[in-house]
Amino acid sequence: MSKGIMFQNCAYPIREATVSAYEDVWQQLAQSGPFWSGADRMAIVREARNSLQCKLCSQRKDALSPAAVQGEHDTVTELPLAAIEVIHRIRTDPARMTKSVLDAARTAGLSDGAYVELIGIVATSVVIDTFHQSLGLPVPATQAGSTAPPLGADPTVEVVDGGAWVKIAPGDGELNEIGIPRQANIVRSMGLVPAVIVLFFSVMRQAYYISGLPIAISRSQAEFIAARVSALNQCFY
């Protein structure tokens, strides 16, 4: 995949490190991962984008409970139905995601590793897409993706039962000065598939970690904007 697909014709200057990180991640998304081929991973991105126009998802979003509305998703890929259900729920109504969605996916044959990798891909694509949209740019075009088979689970990965729906990476046990674990659960949560932790945070840190970055507004101004956006998006983490 050639470079130069990110932030095309942008009217605003984008830091070279950000452009490079996004380009690299977009190329990695098109390569086969532990549980999904590159073609599948690109299909997951397309399906996540498509979910925003899905009639069933829209009806569920308006319902008192998403489980009260049954039907078929509007799809644009040949991904397994269990994967499509997870993708659409994660992208359109994550606040009301329940373990029953994962349990249904498991029953349909989706492994926990495939589930975690899928979530990492969707989350990564959302960061990339929403950044482009905030700048008034079209989202990057998806590629065909590698048809090489998935690489398989990493046998050296260590995970623990930490009370989550799936096993997570073990914590280091260290606490900060006010007694909170230094290693956040958001980092541990995708521990079954370390590759997607790297994938997600490669783009996330470009927008999230601002210490030491040459930005034109103060830290307090940046925090105020972030707080307002989080409130509007009902992101209370």
Coordinates of C-alpha atoms in Angstrom, one line a residue:
M1 CA 0.0 0.0 0.0
S2 CA 1.4 3.4 -1.0
K3 CA 1.8 6.2 1.5
G4 CA 0.2 9.6 1.2
I5 CA -3.4 8.5 1.9
M6 CA -3.8 10.3 5.2
F7 CA -5.1 13.9 5.5
Q8 CA -5.1 14.6 1.8
N9 CA -5.9 18.2 0.8
C10 CA -6.1 19.2 4.5
A11 CA -6.3 22.9 5.0
Y12 CA -4.5 22.7 8.3
P13 CA -1.0 21.7 9.1
I14 CA -0.7 18.2 10.7
R15 CA 2.4 17.2 12.6
E16 CA 4.7 14.9 10.6
A17 CA 4.8 12.4 13.5
T18 CA 1.0 12.1 13.4
V19 CA 0.8 11.7 9.7
S20 CA 3.5 9.0 9.8
A21 CA 1.9 7.1 12.6
Y22 CA -1.5 7.1 10.9
E23 CA 0.0 6.0 7.6
D24 CA 1.9 3.2 9.3
V25 CA -1.1 1.9 11.2
W26 CA -3.2 2.0 8.0
Q27 CA -0.7 -0.2 6.3
Q28 CA -0.6 -2.6 9.3
L29 CA -4.4 -2.8 9.3
A30 CA -4.2 -4.2 5.7
Q31 CA -1.9 -7.0 6.8
S32 CA -3.0 -10.3 8.3
G33 CA -3.2 -10.4 12.1
P34 CA -3.4 -13.2 14.6
F35 CA -7.1 -14.0 14.0
W36 CA -8.2 -12.1 10.9
S37 CA -6.6 -11.8 7.4
G38 CA -5.7 -8.4 6.1
A39 CA -8.8 -8.6 3.8
D40 CA -11.0 -9.3 6.8
R41 CA -9.5 -6.5 8.7
M42 CA -10.2 -4.0 5.9
A43 CA -13.7 -5.5 5.8
I44 CA -14.1 -4.8 9.5
V45 CA -13.3 -1.2 8.9
R46 CA -15.8 -1.0 6.0
E47 CA -18.5 -2.6 8.1
A48 CA -17.8 -0.3 11.1
R49 CA -18.3 2.7 8.8
N50 CA -21.4 1.1 7.2
S51 CA -23.0 0.6 10.7
L52 CA -23.6 4.3 11.0
Q53 CA -26.2 4.0 8.2
C54 CA -27.7 0.7 9.4
K55 CA -31.5 0.8 9.9
L56 CA -31.5 -1.8 12.6
C57 CA -28.8 -0.1 14.6
S58 CA -30.7 3.2 14.3
Q59 CA -33.9 1.6 15.6
R60 CA -32.0 -0.1 18.4
K61 CA -30.3 3.2 19.4
D62 CA -33.7 4.8 19.8
A63 CA -35.2 1.9 21.8
L64 CA -35.3 1.6 25.5
S65 CA -33.1 -1.5 25.2
P66 CA -31.3 -2.7 22.1
A67 CA -32.4 -6.2 22.8
A68 CA -36.0 -5.2 22.3
V69 CA -35.5 -4.7 18.6
Q70 CA -34.8 -7.7 16.4
G71 CA -33.9 -7.8 12.7
E72 CA -31.0 -8.0 10.2
H73 CA -28.2 -5.5 9.9
D74 CA -27.6 -3.7 6.6
T75 CA -24.2 -5.0 5.6
V76 CA -21.6 -4.4 3.0
T77 CA -19.2 -7.3 3.6
E78 CA -19.2 -11.1 3.8
L79 CA -18.0 -11.2 7.4
P80 CA -19.6 -13.8 9.7
L81 CA -22.9 -12.6 11.1
A82 CA -21.6 -12.8 14.7
A83 CA -18.7 -10.5 13.8
I84 CA -21.1 -8.0 12.1
E85 CA -23.3 -7.9 15.2
V86 CA -20.3 -7.1 17.4
I87 CA -19.0 -4.5 15.0
H88 CA -22.3 -2.7 14.7
R89 CA -22.9 -2.7 18.4
I90 CA -19.5 -1.5 19.3
R91 CA -19.5 1.3 16.7
T92 CA -23.1 2.5 17.2
D93 CA -24.1 1.9 20.8
P94 CA -21.0 0.9 22.9
A95 CA -22.5 2.4 26.1
R96 CA -25.1 -0.4 26.2
M97 CA -22.8 -3.2 25.1
T98 CA -23.5 -6.2 27.4
K99 CA -21.8 -9.6 27.9
S100 CA -24.7 -11.2 26.2
V101 CA -23.4 -9.9 22.9
L102 CA -20.0 -11.6 23.5
D103 CA -21.7 -14.8 24.7
A104 CA -23.8 -14.9 21.5
A105 CA -20.7 -14.4 19.4
R106 CA -18.9 -17.2 21.3
T107 CA -21.9 -19.5 20.7
A108 CA -21.7 -18.7 17.0
G109 CA -18.0 -19.7 16.9
L110 CA -16.2 -16.4 17.4
S111 CA -13.1 -16.9 19.6
D112 CA -12.2 -14.5 22.4
G113 CA -9.0 -13.6 20.5
A114 CA -10.9 -12.9 17.3
Y115 CA -13.4 -10.7 19.3
V116 CA -10.6 -8.7 20.9
E117 CA -8.7 -8.2 17.7
L118 CA -12.0 -7.1 16.0
I119 CA -12.6 -4.5 18.8
G120 CA -9.1 -3.2 18.4
I121 CA -9.5 -2.8 14.7
V122 CA -12.9 -1.0 15.1
A123 CA -11.5 1.3 17.8
T124 CA -8.4 2.1 15.8
S125 CA -10.4 2.9 12.7
V126 CA -12.7 5.2 14.7
V127 CA -9.8 7.3 15.9
I128 CA -8.5 7.7 12.3
D129 CA -12.0 8.4 10.8
T130 CA -13.2 10.9 13.4
F131 CA -9.9 12.8 13.2
H132 CA -10.4 13.2 9.4
Q133 CA -14.1 14.1 9.8
S134 CA -13.2 16.7 12.4
L135 CA -11.0 18.4 9.8
G136 CA -13.7 18.3 7.1
L137 CA -11.9 15.5 5.3
P138 CA -13.3 12.3 3.8
V139 CA -12.2 9.1 5.6
P140 CA -9.3 7.2 4.1
A141 CA -10.1 4.7 1.4
T142 CA -9.8 1.1 2.4
Q143 CA -7.5 -1.3 0.5
A144 CA -8.1 -4.9 -0.6
G145 CA -5.9 -6.2 2.3
S146 CA -3.7 -9.2 2.4
T147 CA -5.4 -12.6 1.7
A148 CA -2.7 -14.4 3.6
P149 CA -4.2 -16.6 6.4
P150 CA -4.2 -15.2 10.0
L151 CA -1.0 -15.7 11.8
G152 CA -2.5 -17.5 14.8
A153 CA -2.4 -16.7 18.5
D154 CA 0.9 -15.9 20.1
P155 CA 1.7 -18.8 22.5
T156 CA 3.9 -16.6 24.6
V157 CA 1.1 -14.2 25.6
E158 CA 0.3 -14.1 29.3
V159 CA -3.2 -13.2 30.4
V160 CA -5.2 -13.5 33.6
D161 CA -8.8 -13.5 34.8
G162 CA -9.2 -10.0 36.0
G163 CA -12.9 -10.0 36.3
A164 CA -13.5 -8.7 32.7
W165 CA -15.5 -10.5 30.0
V166 CA -12.3 -11.9 28.5
K167 CA -8.9 -12.6 30.0
I168 CA -6.6 -9.5 30.1
A169 CA -3.0 -8.7 30.5
P170 CA -1.6 -9.1 34.0
G171 CA -0.9 -5.8 35.9
D172 CA 2.5 -5.0 37.4
G173 CA 0.9 -4.4 40.8
E174 CA 2.4 -0.9 41.1
L175 CA 0.3 1.9 42.5
N176 CA 0.7 5.7 42.0
E177 CA 0.9 8.2 44.8
I178 CA -2.9 8.1 45.5
G179 CA -3.2 4.3 45.4
I180 CA -4.5 3.8 41.9
P181 CA -2.9 1.1 39.7
R182 CA -0.3 2.7 37.3
Q183 CA -1.2 0.3 34.5
A184 CA -4.7 1.3 33.3
N185 CA -7.3 -1.3 32.4
I186 CA -7.6 0.3 29.0
V187 CA -4.0 -0.9 28.3
R188 CA -4.6 -4.4 29.8
S189 CA -8.0 -5.0 28.2
M190 CA -6.8 -6.2 24.8
G191 CA -4.0 -8.3 26.3
L192 CA -5.2 -11.4 24.4
V193 CA -3.9 -9.7 21.3
P194 CA -0.9 -7.5 22.1
A195 CA -0.6 -6.5 18.4
V196 CA -3.8 -4.5 18.5
I197 CA -2.7 -2.8 21.7
V198 CA 0.2 -1.4 19.8
L199 CA -2.0 -0.7 16.8
F200 CA -4.6 1.3 18.8
F201 CA -2.2 3.3 20.9
S202 CA 0.0 4.2 17.9
V203 CA -2.8 6.4 16.7
M204 CA -4.4 7.2 20.1
R205 CA -1.3 8.6 21.7
Q206 CA -1.0 11.2 18.8
A207 CA -4.3 12.8 20.0
Y208 CA -4.3 11.9 23.6
Y209 CA -0.8 12.5 25.0
I210 CA -0.1 16.2 24.6
S211 CA 2.7 16.7 27.2
G212 CA 5.7 18.2 25.5
L213 CA 4.0 18.6 22.1
P214 CA 4.3 22.0 20.3
I215 CA 0.7 23.0 20.4
A216 CA -0.7 26.5 20.0
I217 CA -3.1 26.5 23.0
S218 CA -2.4 26.0 26.7
R219 CA -2.7 22.7 28.5
S220 CA -5.8 24.0 30.4
Q221 CA -7.4 25.0 27.1
A222 CA -6.8 21.6 25.6
E223 CA -8.2 19.9 28.7
F224 CA -11.3 22.1 28.6
I225 CA -12.0 21.2 24.9
A226 CA -11.4 17.5 25.7
A227 CA -13.8 17.6 28.6
R228 CA -16.5 19.2 26.5
V229 CA -16.1 16.7 23.7
S230 CA -16.1 13.8 26.1
A231 CA -19.3 15.1 27.8
L232 CA -21.0 15.5 24.4
N233 CA -20.0 12.0 23.4
Q234 CA -21.0 10.6 26.8
C235 CA -17.5 9.3 27.3
F236 CA -17.1 9.3 31.1
Y237 CA -14.0 7.1 31.4

